[in-house]
């Protein structure tokens, strides 16, 4: 997931900055540019430390490993080439360079400034967000109760992840609280960017600081200080919600995007990006830590955290086993869904999409059929749900079930209703009555009473009942599957 988060943020920033994604999600592998960026981070840290010492600063070019110098050069070159290609190609889509090029001549950035800014955009807008998402997901996995609360909020406010918008996700209070708490416990930049004091000196936080002194806020330390936060080492998203006992926390101490007129210009984009990515992941997947994630937060720091592998994903669990049309004639098979646990055959195809459907469960909460040679009985209860349906694939079954149905006769919107086979009984009674009118009564009217008019009315009523029976049969067969259902016809003949 660490790698996937990085690939995602790089593709997003590539699209915004250069008008085209970088294609990392297509392969889920780091490109040479990403590898170069990691080297650029290390190069920047080492250079900054060496430049603090005048004698060593002169030797910086010789003390920094040549491989890091090359990666720093490659990072800048990749950014410059993408900018040049974007400017030459042009674009009708709004992106960063549309805004830059709108400026009048003489006020806009020159090409060299564009190159420099692009290299910063691709650093500041990618790995920082991916770092926060990785750390926050780890914290949520370590606190299942918080994970459940967040998943319930996300999954309970939308019909599908296609409904996610910037505005709708902003309204999810617990999601925002989790992001703030993640930024507090796992700030992407553990030590903030340095600032230099005015040459005349200044009073900062009540202390006199001489001129030209370089200062930075140790964010990791400040955010875990008991002077600023109660229970500072605990993951408590509720502290960011009113009335939860943490109103006295100094919440303005949290400044992960720096402070003042030179703070991060992309913080709104970062918040939107983090909300959207996290909501998408938690909508579609259940999360669990992989074995190597023990002690995951014990990491080295190169400006940003050096993150090891984090977690594994499994398809979202959303309910008991389901019953839906298998797409082939004959009896219905029980296919596999995202949360099926007792299916004897087959494997999972993880390329699923959320689809609305109505599922049926027996008294034990499971459908006990896996054979194509036996029909699935109608079940006791129906509910309306949205679930990730995953087609089953198996060497045992030739036909792979891929369809879903809606039970027109069941309750909707999640309300549970008992069925009692009423549709089948109605179908049988109508069929039996139609046969009575068509055969015995028709013969009696025509041959005993010798009344042609009454016989005509009998034929008309019987024909109408046959049409009603046909509609009832179709209605019943759509009840919980599209497979053939013979019990209505058999019972109707018995009544006749």
C-alpha atoms as one frame of an Amber mdcrd trajectory, in Angstrom:
protein
   0.000   0.000   0.000   2.908   2.381   0.582   3.897   1.890  -3.047   0.313
   2.184  -4.298  -0.239   5.432  -2.413   2.945   6.852  -3.927   1.953   5.713
  -7.425  -1.483   7.291  -6.978  -0.237  10.678  -5.812   2.396  10.780  -8.575
  -0.226  10.065 -11.228  -2.517  12.757  -9.817   0.213  15.395  -9.688   1.460
  14.373 -13.117  -2.019  14.974 -14.495  -2.370  18.337 -12.757   1.152  19.531
 -13.527   1.790  18.164 -17.011  -1.680  17.398 -18.347  -1.070  13.638 -18.375
  -0.682  10.922 -15.723   2.668   9.224 -15.373   1.160   5.726 -15.713   2.488
   4.395 -12.421  -0.821   2.809 -11.425  -0.817   0.851 -14.672   2.165  -1.152
 -13.431   2.107  -0.442  -9.658   5.865  -0.020  -9.902   8.104   2.983  -9.329
   9.384   4.693 -12.456  12.990   5.950 -12.717  11.644   9.408 -11.862  10.227
   8.234  -8.531  13.475   6.487  -7.694  15.327   9.675  -8.593  13.059  11.708
  -6.331  13.901   9.517  -3.343  17.573  10.108  -4.095  16.908  13.830  -4.429
  15.451  13.877  -0.908  18.587  12.310   0.536  20.775  14.633  -1.517  18.921
  17.669  -0.189  19.237  16.565   3.427  22.954  15.857   3.213  23.635  19.096
   1.354  21.686  21.165   3.858  23.607  19.659   6.781  26.989  20.187   5.125
  26.189  23.793   4.233  25.649  24.573   7.907  29.415  24.218   8.339  31.415
  26.648   6.170  34.439  24.398   5.835  32.415  21.312   4.971  30.144  23.285
   2.654  33.025  23.856   0.277  33.514  20.118   0.087  29.818  19.228  -0.274
  30.164  18.244  -3.914  32.858  15.747  -2.955  31.272  14.409   0.246  27.802
  13.694  -1.161  27.745  10.286  -2.942  27.872  10.545  -6.720  24.752   8.374
  -7.014  22.721  10.952  -5.078  24.065  13.787  -7.216  23.005  11.876 -10.322
  19.520  11.205  -8.953  19.078  14.874  -8.069  20.079  15.794 -11.634  17.682
  13.205 -13.077  14.781  14.498 -10.967  15.259  18.033 -12.274  15.728  16.782
 -15.839  12.541  14.687 -15.775  10.541  17.674 -14.523  12.047  20.029 -17.119
  11.349  17.635 -20.001   7.723  17.187 -18.939   7.219  20.956 -18.693   8.690
  21.526 -22.155   6.522  18.795 -23.654   3.401  20.205 -21.994   4.096  23.769
 -23.197   4.785  22.646 -26.766   1.756  20.358 -26.879  -0.699  22.834 -25.406
  -3.836  21.764 -23.606  -7.478  22.767 -23.401  -7.806  21.074 -20.023  -7.219
  23.323 -17.017  -3.919  22.605 -15.300  -1.174  24.553 -13.531   0.415  25.845
 -16.720  -2.874  27.195 -18.050  -2.849  29.531 -15.060   0.818  30.432 -15.540
   0.471  31.162 -19.255  -2.549  33.412 -18.711  -0.305  35.986 -17.066   0.730
  38.911 -19.279   4.153  38.893 -20.880   6.767  40.141 -18.467   4.848  38.946
 -15.405   4.734  35.225 -16.073   7.411  32.747 -15.078  10.225  32.177 -17.532
  11.040  28.641 -18.691  13.773  28.128 -16.089  11.415  29.148 -13.284   8.802
  26.762 -14.663  11.332  23.929 -14.541  12.290  24.736 -10.957   8.689  24.970
  -9.789   7.712  21.724 -11.510  10.451  19.840  -9.666   9.117  21.223  -6.372
   5.483  20.446  -7.270   6.364  16.820  -7.939   8.102  16.569  -4.583   5.735
  18.516  -2.344   2.526  17.217  -3.904   3.286  13.510  -4.010   5.339  11.841
  -1.318   3.971  14.013   1.497   0.358  12.940   0.900   1.382   9.317   0.338
   3.301   9.391   3.622   0.322  10.650   5.620  -2.037   8.100   4.038   0.348
   5.250   4.855   0.769   6.313   8.472  -2.924   6.988   8.995  -3.905   3.605
   7.586  -1.462   1.938   9.958  -2.927   3.817  12.930  -6.462   2.853  11.896
  -5.459  -0.807  11.613  -3.937  -0.623  15.083  -7.253   0.715  16.409 -10.084
  -1.413  14.934 -12.783   0.549  16.762 -11.655   3.758  15.038 -11.450   1.940
  11.714 -15.018   0.678  12.109 -16.330   4.141  12.974 -14.671   5.631   9.909
 -15.818   2.833   7.580 -19.368   3.152   8.894 -19.333   6.884   8.191 -18.010
   6.476   4.648 -20.127   3.454   3.698 -23.243   4.769   5.391 -23.390   8.096
   3.555 -23.112   6.986  -0.071 -24.665   4.459  -2.437 -21.381   3.901  -4.284
 -17.908   5.387  -4.461 -19.009   7.074  -7.668 -20.966   9.477  -5.447 -17.796
  10.821  -3.814 -17.188  14.513  -4.450 -14.915  17.077  -2.845 -17.913  18.728
  -1.195 -19.554  15.535   0.064 -16.330  14.184   1.574 -15.681  17.499   3.305
 -18.915  16.959   5.229 -17.653  13.703   6.778 -16.557  14.947  10.198 -14.917
  11.752  11.395 -12.933  11.404   8.171 -11.544  14.914   8.648 -10.834  14.182
  12.318  -8.879  11.044  11.396  -6.755  12.969   8.907  -5.981  15.662  11.492
  -5.034  13.033  14.062  -2.872  11.271  11.489  -1.071  14.533  10.749  -0.503
  15.000  14.479   0.949  11.565  15.222   2.689  10.992  11.891   3.507  14.372
  10.308   4.979  13.830   6.826   7.680  16.382   7.653   8.746  15.545  11.229
  10.892  18.694  11.295   9.415  21.734   9.606  11.226  23.811   6.973  13.731
  26.261   8.476  13.321  30.024   8.587  16.025  32.637   9.107  15.512  35.384
  11.689  15.707  39.003  10.522  19.269  40.385  10.791  18.163  42.685  13.625
  16.932  39.715  15.667  13.444  39.177  17.043  11.439  37.919  20.004   9.922
  34.522  19.224   7.703  32.685  21.714   8.833  35.133  24.396  12.539  34.506
  23.781  15.093  36.785  22.149  16.613  35.179  19.063  19.689  36.775  17.435
  19.575  37.803  13.790  20.237  35.312  10.995  19.541  32.399  13.341  17.871
  29.510  11.519  14.800  28.151  13.244  12.444  25.267  12.602   9.595  23.707
  14.548  10.145  20.069  15.425   6.628  19.045  14.468   6.878  15.486  15.737
   7.934  16.751  19.175   5.424  19.592  19.348   2.503  17.377  18.388   3.324
  14.798  21.050   3.960  17.313  23.814   1.583  17.116  26.820   1.724  20.905
  26.913  -0.233  20.943  23.664  -2.312  17.770  23.677  -3.910  15.599  26.310
  -3.013  11.900  25.889  -0.421  12.997  23.331   0.743   9.531  22.254  -2.756
   8.070  21.833  -4.579   7.888  18.506  -7.858   9.664  19.311  -9.558  11.228
  16.256 -12.421  12.307  18.531 -10.177  15.031  19.989 -10.903  17.020  16.810
 -14.664  16.817  17.369 -16.495  19.099  19.817 -17.716  17.854  23.173 -15.429
  14.826  23.444 -13.343  15.968  26.429 -10.439  17.378  24.431 -11.611  20.949
  24.020  -8.592  22.234  26.000  -6.070  20.814  23.527  -4.021  23.517  21.793
  -5.201  22.509  18.359  -3.589  25.507  16.684  -0.242  23.910  17.554  -0.886
  21.544  14.637   0.589  23.279  11.588   1.719  20.464   9.272   1.649  22.810
   6.260   3.757  25.445   8.034   2.414  28.839   9.076   2.128  32.374   7.799
   2.223  33.831   4.280   4.821  31.286   3.139   2.897  28.208   4.204   2.116
  25.414   1.758   0.096  26.708  -1.190  -1.141  23.195  -1.955  -2.696  22.328
   1.397  -6.295  22.453   0.135  -5.382  20.156  -2.742  -3.627  17.826  -0.298
  -6.692  17.600   1.964  -8.999  16.876  -0.983  -6.574  14.284  -2.325  -6.163
  12.518   1.027  -9.920  12.424   1.696 -10.694  11.028  -1.733  -7.990   8.347
  -1.757  -8.674   7.164   1.797 -12.440   7.057   1.214 -11.973   5.054  -2.002
  -9.743   2.522  -0.275 -12.019   2.036   2.733 -15.133   1.844   0.559 -13.770
  -0.987  -1.557 -11.553  -2.916   0.830 -11.196  -4.242   4.326  -7.724  -3.633
   5.700  -5.410  -5.757   7.793  -1.752  -5.417   8.727   0.727  -7.742   7.081
   3.138  -9.644   9.383   6.120  -7.447   8.560   4.188  -4.374   9.730   5.011
  -5.008  13.390   6.694  -1.874  14.707   6.024  -0.152  11.385   6.482   3.347
  12.794  10.075   2.721  13.896  11.465   4.413  10.803  14.444   6.410   9.635
  13.935   9.955   8.413  15.196  11.687   5.264  13.083  14.861   5.448  10.222
  12.380   5.040   9.866   8.979   6.663  11.541   5.941   5.108   8.473   3.703
   5.036   8.589  -0.132   4.945   5.751  -2.277   3.475   2.523  -1.700   5.322
  -0.658  -3.695   4.850  -2.631  -6.118   2.777  -6.082  -5.631   1.304  -9.000
  -7.983   1.031 -12.321  -7.374  -0.731 -14.793  -5.468   1.341 -16.915  -7.630
   3.665 -20.499  -6.494   3.450 -22.835  -9.244   4.571 -23.620 -12.960   4.495
 -23.618 -15.160   1.441 -25.805 -14.018  -1.411 -28.086 -15.502  -4.019 -28.372
 -13.941  -7.477 -29.061 -15.098 -11.007 -26.297 -17.241 -12.435 -26.985 -16.282
 -16.042 -27.624 -19.827 -17.306 -30.818 -21.797 -17.744 -31.770 -24.341 -15.160
 -31.377 -24.399 -11.398 -29.573 -21.537  -9.683 -26.051 -21.912  -8.366 -24.753
 -20.115  -5.309 -21.966 -17.797  -6.508 -19.229 -16.194  -4.437 -19.466 -12.648
  -3.104 -17.031 -10.349  -1.333 -17.826 -11.798   2.080 -18.704 -15.421   1.314
 -16.887 -17.671   3.756 -18.235 -21.195   3.121 -18.064 -21.734  -0.627 -16.551
 -25.115  -1.438 -15.221 -24.437  -4.904 -13.580 -21.751  -6.983 -11.400 -18.716
  -6.494 -11.891 -14.969  -6.401 -11.684 -12.485  -9.224 -10.829  -9.223  -7.471
 -11.958  -6.946 -10.315 -15.378  -6.253  -8.841 -17.693  -3.267  -8.841 -20.288
  -2.258  -6.290 -23.770  -3.172  -7.543 -27.187  -2.887  -5.907 -29.049  -6.152
  -5.498 -31.411  -7.986  -3.188 -30.084 -11.066  -1.451 -31.874 -13.908   0.281
 -30.801 -15.752   3.405 -32.185 -18.791   5.137 -32.769 -19.076   8.857 -29.103
 -19.923   9.387 -27.958 -16.857   7.507 -26.495 -18.893   4.633 -27.597 -20.407
   1.360 -26.728 -24.069   1.577 -26.524 -24.929  -2.129 -23.435 -25.281  -4.287
 -24.699 -27.783  -6.867 -26.048 -26.992 -10.328 -28.096 -30.193 -10.256 -30.392
 -28.986  -7.478 -32.610 -25.948  -7.391 -32.123 -23.359  -4.696 -35.260 -23.132
  -2.529 -36.900 -19.798  -1.965 -35.580 -18.307   1.246 -37.226 -16.771   4.257
 -36.078 -13.155   4.170 -35.005 -10.540   1.663 -33.050  -7.313   2.084 -31.802
  -4.574  -0.205 -28.053  -3.951  -0.036 -25.111  -2.629  -2.014 -22.189  -5.038
  -2.104 -19.051  -5.727  -4.096 -20.070  -8.755  -6.164 -17.078 -10.807  -7.215
 -17.682 -13.316 -10.027 -16.699 -16.836  -9.062 -14.237 -18.699 -11.258 -13.894
 -22.451 -10.985 -12.825 -25.444 -13.023 -15.796 -27.328 -11.571 -18.425 -24.947
 -12.931 -18.345 -24.077 -16.612 -20.737 -21.153 -16.410 -19.399 -18.274 -14.338
 -22.229 -16.385 -12.585 -22.108 -12.706 -13.366 -25.652 -11.375 -13.095 -27.703
  -9.883 -10.302 -31.438  -9.556  -9.797 -33.994  -7.526  -7.921 -36.868  -9.189
  -6.100 -39.884  -7.126  -7.042 -42.011  -8.686  -4.327 -39.617  -8.100  -1.448
 -39.256  -5.133   0.826 -36.742  -2.488  -0.230 -34.411   0.009   1.462 -33.023
  -2.580   3.833 -36.311  -3.419   5.563 -36.643  -7.129   6.292 -39.898  -8.776
   5.176 -41.098 -12.389   5.332 -42.099 -13.797   1.946 -44.085 -16.985   2.809
 -44.256 -18.025  -0.881 -47.389 -15.895  -1.364 -46.514 -15.205  -4.984 -46.297
 -18.906  -5.754 -49.634 -19.662  -4.095 -51.380 -16.820  -5.975 -49.921 -18.053
  -9.236 -51.139 -21.604  -8.560 -54.673 -20.536  -7.601 -55.075 -18.365 -10.694
 -53.844 -21.189 -12.898 -56.188 -23.700 -11.265 -59.192 -21.381 -11.618 -58.404
 -20.755 -15.293 -58.265 -24.482 -16.017 -61.600 -24.998 -14.209 -63.238 -22.380
 -16.414 -61.673 -23.581 -19.630 -62.385 -27.285 -19.268 -65.209 -28.572 -16.949
 -67.341 -25.417 -16.824 -66.988 -24.811 -20.554 -68.153 -28.337 -21.392 -71.092
 -28.037 -18.973 -72.250 -24.700 -20.408 -71.987 -25.782 -24.020 -73.323 -29.336
 -23.925 -75.658 -29.436 -20.901 -77.151 -25.946 -20.810 -76.539 -25.404 -24.522
 -75.894 -21.701 -24.014 -73.338 -20.373 -26.461 -73.360 -16.851 -24.983 -72.423
 -18.068 -21.480 -69.795 -20.291 -23.016 -68.341 -17.247 -24.784 -68.167 -15.302
 -21.518 -66.548 -18.324 -19.882 -63.910 -18.454 -22.612 -63.212 -14.707 -22.286
 -62.834 -14.828 -18.490 -60.653 -17.931 -18.685 -58.436 -16.308 -21.320 -58.061
 -13.221 -19.131 -57.101 -15.416 -16.185 -54.493 -17.187 -18.303 -52.972 -13.801
 -19.134 -53.013 -12.873 -15.437 -51.421 -16.221 -14.595 -48.722 -15.619 -17.200
 -47.919 -12.221 -15.701 -47.978 -13.653 -12.189 -45.616 -16.416 -13.234 -43.172
 -13.943 -14.758 -43.442 -11.763 -11.646 -42.792 -14.744  -9.391 -39.858 -16.003
 -11.439 -38.226 -12.575 -11.001 -38.669 -12.855  -7.252 -35.150 -13.762  -6.285
 -33.578 -15.284  -9.368 -34.044 -15.719 -13.085 -33.880 -19.492 -13.010 -36.906
 -21.692 -13.808 -39.335 -22.285 -10.929 -41.725 -25.245 -11.408 -43.459 -25.400
  -8.054 -46.154 -22.901  -9.041 -47.096 -24.830 -12.149 -47.069 -28.171 -10.323
 -49.267 -26.833  -7.535 -51.636 -25.259 -10.071 -52.141 -28.551 -11.857 -52.785
 -30.243  -8.517 -55.462 -27.674  -7.644 -57.032 -28.128 -11.081
